[in-house]
Amino acid sequence: MRKNRFIFFLIFTSLIIFAEQKDNEYCEINHREPVGAAWKKCEGKLVKITGKISNFALQHPTGMHDTFDPEAKEAKRKYETYIDTGTSQIVITSDEKIECSGDIEVEGIVDIVDLGGEEGTKTSYKNVWIQVQSYRCK
């Protein structure tokens, strides 16, 4: 009986360790790529990117990651920060205000926001947004 418990413990512990390692793996992406197939494969997955805090925001919709708290009957707003990656501007959303002034490294979950409108119109907006899990000013 003890031997069976020990074997179960070893298997259970191994599964936890390997699961944690897998959870910490990043989806490989060249974050300088424009929105497209390269980013699509990372949607919903953890990425690590670097970029520069933008001096100005391009035209992005806002509030895409805000949530509604039914108990408080109010919206929970996310802070939105814009990062230049070389070829495009990525929107990152966070629970706290990001105070970096230059380069930044971000870990987070990719969300491709696609309004689905007719191409060439404002409603055709499609861009990468990242829900920040951690960041580091560089």
CSV table of N, CA and C in Angstrom, one decimal:
chain,number,residue,atom,x,y,z
A,1,MET,N,0.8,-1.2,0.0
A,1,MET,CA,0.0,0.0,0.0
A,1,MET,C,0.9,1.3,0.0
A,2,ARG,N,1.9,1.3,0.9
A,2,ARG,CA,2.8,2.4,0.9
A,2,ARG,C,3.5,2.6,-0.4
A,3,LYS,N,3.9,1.5,-1.0
A,3,LYS,CA,4.6,1.6,-2.3
A,3,LYS,C,3.7,2.2,-3.4
A,4,ASN,N,2.4,1.9,-3.4
A,4,ASN,CA,1.5,2.4,-4.4
A,4,ASN,C,1.3,3.9,-4.1
A,5,ARG,N,1.2,4.4,-2.9
A,5,ARG,CA,1.1,5.8,-2.6
A,5,ARG,C,2.4,6.5,-3.1
A,6,PHE,N,3.5,5.9,-2.8
A,6,PHE,CA,4.8,6.6,-3.2
A,6,PHE,C,4.8,6.7,-4.7
A,7,ILE,N,4.5,5.7,-5.4
A,7,ILE,CA,4.5,5.8,-6.9
A,7,ILE,C,3.5,6.8,-7.4
A,8,PHE,N,2.3,6.8,-6.8
A,8,PHE,CA,1.3,7.9,-7.2
A,8,PHE,C,1.9,9.3,-6.9
A,9,PHE,N,2.5,9.4,-5.8
A,9,PHE,CA,3.1,10.7,-5.4
A,9,PHE,C,4.2,11.1,-6.5
A,10,LEU,N,5.0,10.2,-6.9
A,10,LEU,CA,6.1,10.5,-7.9
A,10,LEU,C,5.4,10.9,-9.2
A,11,ILE,N,4.4,10.2,-9.6
A,11,ILE,CA,3.8,10.5,-10.9
A,11,ILE,C,3.1,11.8,-10.8
A,12,PHE,N,2.3,12.1,-9.8
A,12,PHE,CA,1.6,13.3,-9.6
A,12,PHE,C,2.6,14.5,-9.6
A,13,THR,N,3.7,14.4,-8.8
A,13,THR,CA,4.7,15.5,-8.7
A,13,THR,C,5.3,15.7,-10.1
A,14,SER,N,5.6,14.7,-10.8
A,14,SER,CA,6.2,14.8,-12.2
A,14,SER,C,5.2,15.6,-13.1
A,15,LEU,N,4.0,15.2,-13.0
A,15,LEU,CA,3.0,15.9,-13.9
A,15,LEU,C,2.9,17.4,-13.6
A,16,ILE,N,2.9,17.7,-12.3
A,16,ILE,CA,2.9,19.1,-11.9
A,16,ILE,C,4.1,19.9,-12.4
A,17,ILE,N,5.3,19.3,-12.3
A,17,ILE,CA,6.5,19.9,-12.7
A,17,ILE,C,6.5,20.2,-14.2
A,18,PHE,N,6.1,19.1,-15.0
A,18,PHE,CA,6.1,19.3,-16.4
A,18,PHE,C,5.0,20.2,-16.9
A,19,ALA,N,3.9,20.2,-16.2
A,19,ALA,CA,2.8,21.2,-16.6
A,19,ALA,C,3.2,22.6,-16.3
A,20,GLU,N,3.9,22.8,-15.2
A,20,GLU,CA,4.4,24.2,-15.0
A,20,GLU,C,5.4,24.6,-16.0
A,21,GLN,N,6.3,23.7,-16.4
A,21,GLN,CA,7.3,24.1,-17.4
A,21,GLN,C,6.6,24.4,-18.7
A,22,LYS,N,5.6,23.7,-19.1
A,22,LYS,CA,4.9,23.9,-20.3
A,22,LYS,C,4.1,25.3,-20.2
A,23,ASP,N,3.5,25.6,-19.1
A,23,ASP,CA,2.8,26.9,-18.9
A,23,ASP,C,3.7,28.1,-19.1
A,24,ASN,N,5.0,27.9,-18.8
A,24,ASN,CA,6.0,29.0,-18.9
A,24,ASN,C,6.6,29.2,-20.2
A,25,GLU,N,6.3,28.3,-21.2
A,25,GLU,CA,6.9,28.4,-22.5
A,25,GLU,C,6.2,29.5,-23.3
A,26,TYR,N,7.1,30.2,-24.1
A,26,TYR,CA,6.5,31.3,-24.9
A,26,TYR,C,6.2,30.8,-26.3
A,27,CYS,N,5.2,31.4,-26.8
A,27,CYS,CA,4.9,31.2,-28.3
A,27,CYS,C,6.0,32.0,-29.0
A,28,GLU,N,6.7,31.3,-29.9
A,28,GLU,CA,7.7,32.0,-30.7
A,28,GLU,C,7.1,32.9,-31.7
A,29,ILE,N,7.5,34.2,-31.7
A,29,ILE,CA,7.0,35.2,-32.6
A,29,ILE,C,8.0,36.2,-32.9
A,30,ASN,N,8.1,36.6,-34.2
A,30,ASN,CA,8.9,37.8,-34.5
A,30,ASN,C,7.9,39.0,-34.4
A,31,HIS,N,8.0,39.6,-33.2
A,31,HIS,CA,7.0,40.6,-32.9
A,31,HIS,C,7.1,41.9,-33.8
A,32,ARG,N,8.0,41.9,-34.7
A,32,ARG,CA,8.1,43.0,-35.6
A,32,ARG,C,7.3,42.8,-36.9
A,33,GLU,N,6.7,41.5,-37.0
A,33,GLU,CA,5.8,41.2,-38.1
A,33,GLU,C,4.5,41.9,-37.9
A,34,PRO,N,3.9,42.4,-39.0
A,34,PRO,CA,2.5,42.9,-39.0
A,34,PRO,C,1.5,41.8,-38.6
A,35,VAL,N,0.3,42.3,-38.2
A,35,VAL,CA,-0.7,41.3,-37.9
A,35,VAL,C,-1.0,40.4,-39.1
A,36,GLY,N,-1.0,39.1,-38.8
A,36,GLY,CA,-1.2,38.1,-39.9
A,36,GLY,C,-1.0,36.7,-39.3
A,37,ALA,N,-0.7,35.8,-40.2
A,37,ALA,CA,-0.6,34.4,-39.8
A,37,ALA,C,0.5,34.2,-38.7
A,38,ALA,N,1.6,35.0,-38.8
A,38,ALA,CA,2.6,34.8,-37.8
A,38,ALA,C,2.1,35.1,-36.4
A,39,TRP,N,1.2,36.1,-36.2
A,39,TRP,CA,0.6,36.4,-34.9
A,39,TRP,C,-0.5,35.5,-34.6
A,40,LYS,N,-1.3,35.1,-35.6
A,40,LYS,CA,-2.5,34.2,-35.4
A,40,LYS,C,-2.1,33.0,-34.6
A,41,LYS,N,-0.9,32.4,-34.9
A,41,LYS,CA,-0.6,31.1,-34.2
A,41,LYS,C,-0.3,31.3,-32.8
A,42,CYS,N,-0.1,32.6,-32.3
A,42,CYS,CA,0.2,32.8,-30.9
A,42,CYS,C,-1.1,33.4,-30.2
A,43,GLU,N,-2.2,33.5,-30.9
A,43,GLU,CA,-3.4,34.1,-30.2
A,43,GLU,C,-3.8,33.2,-29.1
A,44,GLY,N,-4.0,33.8,-27.9
A,44,GLY,CA,-4.4,33.1,-26.7
A,44,GLY,C,-3.2,32.5,-25.9
A,45,LYS,N,-2.0,32.7,-26.5
A,45,LYS,CA,-0.8,32.1,-25.9
A,45,LYS,C,0.1,33.2,-25.3
A,46,LEU,N,1.0,32.7,-24.4
A,46,LEU,CA,2.0,33.6,-23.8
A,46,LEU,C,3.1,34.0,-24.7
A,47,VAL,N,3.5,35.3,-24.8
A,47,VAL,CA,4.6,35.7,-25.6
A,47,VAL,C,5.4,36.7,-24.7
A,48,LYS,N,6.6,36.9,-25.2
A,48,LYS,CA,7.5,37.9,-24.6
A,48,LYS,C,8.0,38.8,-25.8
A,49,ILE,N,7.7,40.1,-25.6
A,49,ILE,CA,8.1,41.0,-26.7
A,49,ILE,C,8.9,42.2,-26.1
A,50,THR,N,9.7,42.9,-26.9
A,50,THR,CA,10.3,44.1,-26.5
A,50,THR,C,9.9,45.2,-27.5
A,51,GLY,N,9.9,46.4,-27.0
A,51,GLY,CA,9.6,47.5,-27.9
A,51,GLY,C,9.9,48.8,-27.2
A,52,LYS,N,9.4,49.9,-27.8
A,52,LYS,CA,9.6,51.2,-27.2
A,52,LYS,C,8.2,51.8,-26.9
A,53,ILE,N,8.0,52.4,-25.8
A,53,ILE,CA,6.8,53.1,-25.4
A,53,ILE,C,6.6,54.2,-26.5
A,54,SER,N,5.4,54.2,-27.1
A,54,SER,CA,5.1,55.1,-28.1
A,54,SER,C,4.9,56.6,-27.6
A,55,ASN,N,5.4,57.5,-28.4
A,55,ASN,CA,5.2,58.9,-28.1
A,55,ASN,C,3.8,59.4,-28.4
A,56,PHE,N,3.1,58.7,-29.3
A,56,PHE,CA,1.7,59.0,-29.7
A,56,PHE,C,1.0,57.7,-30.0
A,57,ALA,N,-0.3,57.7,-29.9
A,57,ALA,CA,-1.1,56.6,-30.2
A,57,ALA,C,-1.7,56.7,-31.6
A,58,LEU,N,-1.6,55.6,-32.4
A,58,LEU,CA,-2.3,55.6,-33.7
A,58,LEU,C,-3.8,55.4,-33.4
A,59,GLN,N,-4.6,55.3,-34.4
A,59,GLN,CA,-6.0,55.2,-34.2
A,59,GLN,C,-6.4,53.7,-33.8
A,60,HIS,N,-6.6,53.5,-32.5
A,60,HIS,CA,-7.0,52.2,-32.0
A,60,HIS,C,-8.4,52.4,-31.2
A,61,PRO,N,-9.2,51.4,-31.3
A,61,PRO,CA,-10.4,51.4,-30.4
A,61,PRO,C,-9.9,51.3,-29.0
A,62,THR,N,-10.7,51.7,-28.1
A,62,THR,CA,-10.3,51.6,-26.7
A,62,THR,C,-11.3,50.7,-25.9
A,63,GLY,N,-10.9,50.3,-24.7
A,63,GLY,CA,-11.8,49.5,-23.9
A,63,GLY,C,-12.0,48.1,-24.3
A,64,MET,N,-11.2,47.5,-25.2
A,64,MET,CA,-11.4,46.2,-25.7
A,64,MET,C,-11.3,45.1,-24.6
A,65,HIS,N,-10.5,45.4,-23.6
A,65,HIS,CA,-10.3,44.4,-22.5
A,65,HIS,C,-10.9,44.8,-21.2
A,66,ASP,N,-11.7,45.8,-21.2
A,66,ASP,CA,-12.4,46.2,-20.0
A,66,ASP,C,-13.5,45.1,-19.7
A,67,THR,N,-13.8,45.0,-18.4
A,67,THR,CA,-14.8,44.0,-18.0
A,67,THR,C,-15.8,44.7,-17.1
A,68,PHE,N,-17.0,44.1,-16.9
A,68,PHE,CA,-18.0,44.6,-16.1
A,68,PHE,C,-18.2,43.8,-14.9
A,69,ASP,N,-18.2,44.5,-13.7
A,69,ASP,CA,-18.4,43.8,-12.4
A,69,ASP,C,-19.9,44.0,-12.1
A,70,PRO,N,-20.6,42.8,-12.2
A,70,PRO,CA,-22.1,42.9,-12.0
A,70,PRO,C,-22.4,43.3,-10.5
A,71,GLU,N,-21.6,42.9,-9.6
A,71,GLU,CA,-21.9,43.2,-8.2
A,71,GLU,C,-21.7,44.7,-7.9
A,72,ALA,N,-20.7,45.2,-8.4
A,72,ALA,CA,-20.4,46.7,-8.2
A,72,ALA,C,-21.2,47.5,-9.2
A,73,LYS,N,-21.7,46.9,-10.2
A,73,LYS,CA,-22.5,47.5,-11.3
A,73,LYS,C,-21.7,48.6,-12.0
A,74,GLU,N,-20.4,48.3,-12.2
A,74,GLU,CA,-19.5,49.2,-12.9
A,74,GLU,C,-18.5,48.5,-13.7
A,75,ALA,N,-17.9,49.2,-14.7
A,75,ALA,CA,-16.9,48.7,-15.5
A,75,ALA,C,-15.5,48.7,-14.8
A,76,LYS,N,-14.7,47.7,-15.0
A,76,LYS,CA,-13.4,47.7,-14.5
A,76,LYS,C,-12.5,48.0,-15.7
A,77,ARG,N,-11.9,49.2,-15.7
A,77,ARG,CA,-11.1,49.7,-16.8
A,77,ARG,C,-9.7,49.2,-16.7
A,78,LYS,N,-9.2,48.9,-17.9
A,78,LYS,CA,-7.8,48.5,-18.0
A,78,LYS,C,-7.0,49.7,-18.5
A,79,TYR,N,-5.7,49.8,-18.1
A,79,TYR,CA,-4.8,50.8,-18.6
A,79,TYR,C,-4.3,50.3,-19.9
A,80,GLU,N,-4.3,51.2,-20.9
A,80,GLU,CA,-3.8,50.9,-22.2
A,80,GLU,C,-2.6,51.7,-22.5
A,81,THR,N,-1.6,50.9,-23.0
A,81,THR,CA,-0.3,51.5,-23.3
A,81,THR,C,0.1,51.1,-24.7
A,82,TYR,N,0.8,51.9,-25.5
A,82,TYR,CA,1.1,51.6,-26.9
A,82,TYR,C,2.6,51.4,-27.0
A,83,ILE,N,2.9,50.3,-27.7
A,83,ILE,CA,4.3,50.0,-27.9
A,83,ILE,C,4.7,50.0,-29.4
A,84,ASP,N,5.7,50.7,-29.8
A,84,ASP,CA,6.2,50.6,-31.2
A,84,ASP,C,7.2,49.4,-31.3
A,85,THR,N,6.9,48.5,-32.3
A,85,THR,CA,7.8,47.3,-32.4
A,85,THR,C,8.6,47.4,-33.7
A,86,GLY,N,8.6,48.5,-34.4
A,86,GLY,CA,9.4,48.6,-35.6
A,86,GLY,C,8.5,48.8,-36.8
A,87,THR,N,7.6,47.8,-37.0
A,87,THR,CA,6.7,47.9,-38.2
A,87,THR,C,5.3,48.3,-37.8
A,88,SER,N,5.0,48.1,-36.5
A,88,SER,CA,3.6,48.4,-36.1
A,88,SER,C,3.5,48.9,-34.7
A,89,GLN,N,2.3,49.2,-34.2
A,89,GLN,CA,2.1,49.6,-32.9
A,89,GLN,C,1.2,48.5,-32.2
A,90,ILE,N,1.6,48.0,-31.1
A,90,ILE,CA,0.8,47.0,-30.4
A,90,ILE,C,0.2,47.7,-29.1
A,91,VAL,N,-1.0,47.3,-28.8
A,91,VAL,CA,-1.7,47.8,-27.6
A,91,VAL,C,-1.5,46.8,-26.5
A,92,ILE,N,-1.0,47.2,-25.4
A,92,ILE,CA,-0.9,46.4,-24.2
A,92,ILE,C,-1.9,46.9,-23.1
A,93,THR,N,-2.5,45.9,-22.5
A,93,THR,CA,-3.5,46.3,-21.4
A,93,THR,C,-3.0,45.7,-20.1
A,94,SER,N,-3.2,46.5,-19.0
A,94,SER,CA,-2.8,46.1,-17.7
A,94,SER,C,-3.7,46.6,-16.6
A,95,ASP,N,-3.6,46.0,-15.5
A,95,ASP,CA,-4.4,46.4,-14.3
A,95,ASP,C,-3.8,47.6,-13.7
A,96,GLU,N,-2.5,47.9,-13.9
A,96,GLU,CA,-1.9,49.0,-13.3
A,96,GLU,C,-1.3,49.9,-14.4
A,97,LYS,N,-1.1,51.1,-14.1
A,97,LYS,CA,-0.5,52.1,-15.1
A,97,LYS,C,1.0,51.7,-15.2
A,98,ILE,N,1.4,51.6,-16.5
A,98,ILE,CA,2.8,51.4,-16.8
A,98,ILE,C,3.5,52.7,-17.0
A,99,GLU,N,4.6,52.9,-16.2
A,99,GLU,CA,5.3,54.2,-16.1
A,99,GLU,C,6.6,54.2,-16.9
A,100,CYS,N,6.9,53.2,-17.8
A,100,CYS,CA,8.2,53.2,-18.5
A,100,CYS,C,8.2,54.4,-19.5
A,101,SER,N,9.4,54.9,-19.8
A,101,SER,CA,9.5,56.0,-20.7
A,101,SER,C,10.3,55.7,-22.0
A,102,GLY,N,10.9,54.5,-22.0
A,102,GLY,CA,11.6,54.2,-23.2
A,102,GLY,C,11.3,52.7,-23.6
A,103,ASP,N,12.3,51.9,-23.6
A,103,ASP,CA,12.2,50.5,-24.0
A,103,ASP,C,11.5,49.7,-22.9
A,104,ILE,N,10.8,48.7,-23.3
A,104,ILE,CA,10.0,47.8,-22.3
A,104,ILE,C,10.0,46.4,-22.8
A,105,GLU,N,10.0,45.5,-21.9
A,105,GLU,CA,9.9,44.1,-22.2
A,105,GLU,C,8.6,43.6,-21.5
A,106,VAL,N,7.7,43.0,-22.3
A,106,VAL,CA,6.4,42.6,-21.8
A,106,VAL,C,6.2,41.1,-22.0
A,107,GLU,N,5.6,40.5,-21.0
A,107,GLU,CA,5.1,39.1,-21.1
A,107,GLU,C,3.6,39.2,-21.0
A,108,GLY,N,2.9,38.5,-21.9
A,108,GLY,CA,1.5,38.5,-21.8
A,108,GLY,C,0.8,37.6,-22.8
A,109,ILE,N,-0.5,37.6,-22.8
A,109,ILE,CA,-1.3,36.8,-23.6
A,109,ILE,C,-1.8,37.6,-24.8
A,110,VAL,N,-1.6,37.0,-26.0
A,110,VAL,CA,-1.9,37.6,-27.3
A,110,VAL,C,-3.4,37.6,-27.5
A,111,ASP,N,-4.0,38.7,-27.9
A,111,ASP,CA,-5.4,38.8,-28.3
A,111,ASP,C,-5.4,39.6,-29.6
A,112,ILE,N,-5.9,39.0,-30.7
A,112,ILE,CA,-6.0,39.7,-32.0
A,112,ILE,C,-7.4,40.3,-32.0
A,113,VAL,N,-7.4,41.7,-31.9
A,113,VAL,CA,-8.7,42.4,-32.0
A,113,VAL,C,-9.0,42.6,-33.4
A,114,ASP,N,-10.1,42.1,-33.9
A,114,ASP,CA,-10.6,42.3,-35.3
A,114,ASP,C,-12.0,42.7,-35.3
A,115,LEU,N,-12.2,44.0,-35.7
A,115,LEU,CA,-13.6,44.5,-35.8
A,115,LEU,C,-14.4,44.0,-36.9
A,116,GLY,N,-13.7,43.4,-37.9
A,116,GLY,CA,-14.4,42.7,-39.0
A,116,GLY,C,-15.1,43.5,-40.1
A,117,GLY,N,-14.8,44.8,-40.1
A,117,GLY,CA,-15.5,45.6,-41.1
A,117,GLY,C,-14.9,45.5,-42.4
A,118,GLU,N,-15.5,46.2,-43.4
A,118,GLU,CA,-15.0,46.2,-44.8
A,118,GLU,C,-13.6,46.8,-44.8
A,119,GLU,N,-12.7,46.1,-45.5
A,119,GLU,CA,-11.3,46.6,-45.6
A,119,GLU,C,-11.2,48.0,-46.1
A,120,GLY,N,-10.3,48.8,-45.5
A,120,GLY,CA,-10.1,50.2,-45.9
A,120,GLY,C,-11.0,51.2,-45.1
A,121,THR,N,-11.9,50.6,-44.3
A,121,THR,CA,-12.7,51.5,-43.5
A,121,THR,C,-12.2,51.4,-42.0
A,122,LYS,N,-12.7,52.4,-41.2
A,122,LYS,CA,-12.3,52.4,-39.8
A,122,LYS,C,-12.8,51.1,-39.1
A,123,THR,N,-13.9,50.6,-39.5
A,123,THR,CA,-14.4,49.3,-38.8
A,123,THR,C,-13.6,48.1,-39.3
A,124,SER,N,-12.6,48.3,-40.2
A,124,SER,CA,-11.8,47.1,-40.6
A,124,SER,C,-10.6,46.9,-39.7
A,125,TYR,N,-10.6,47.6,-38.6
A,125,TYR,CA,-9.4,47.6,-37.6
A,125,TYR,C,-9.1,46.1,-37.3
A,126,LYS,N,-7.8,45.8,-37.3
A,126,LYS,CA,-7.3,44.5,-36.9
A,126,LYS,C,-5.9,44.8,-36.3
A,127,ASN,N,-5.7,44.4,-35.1
A,127,ASN,CA,-4.3,44.6,-34.5
A,127,ASN,C,-4.1,43.7,-33.3
A,128,VAL,N,-2.9,43.6,-32.9
A,128,VAL,CA,-2.5,42.7,-31.8
A,128,VAL,C,-2.6,43.6,-30.5
A,129,TRP,N,-3.3,43.0,-29.6
A,129,TRP,CA,-3.3,43.5,-28.2
A,129,TRP,C,-2.7,42.4,-27.3
A,130,ILE,N,-2.0,42.8,-26.3
A,130,ILE,CA,-1.4,41.9,-25.3
A,130,ILE,C,-1.9,42.2,-23.9
A,131,GLN,N,-2.5,41.2,-23.3
A,131,GLN,CA,-2.9,41.3,-21.9
A,131,GLN,C,-1.7,41.1,-21.0
A,132,VAL,N,-1.2,42.1,-20.4
A,132,VAL,CA,0.1,42.0,-19.7
A,132,VAL,C,0.0,41.1,-18.4
A,133,GLN,N,1.0,40.2,-18.3
A,133,GLN,CA,1.1,39.5,-17.1
A,133,GLN,C,2.3,40.0,-16.2
A,134,SER,N,3.3,40.5,-16.9
A,134,SER,CA,4.5,41.1,-16.3
A,134,SER,C,5.2,42.0,-17.3
A,135,TYR,N,5.9,43.0,-16.8
A,135,TYR,CA,6.7,43.8,-17.7
A,135,TYR,C,7.9,44.3,-16.9
A,136,ARG,N,8.9,44.8,-17.8
A,136,ARG,CA,10.1,45.4,-17.2
A,136,ARG,C,10.6,46.5,-18.0
A,137,CYS,N,10.7,47.7,-17.4
A,137,CYS,CA,11.3,48.8,-18.1
A,137,CYS,C,12.8,48.6,-18.3
A,138,LYS,N,13.3,49.0,-19.5
A,138,LYS,CA,14.7,48.7,-19.8
A,138,LYS,C,15.4,50.0,-19.9
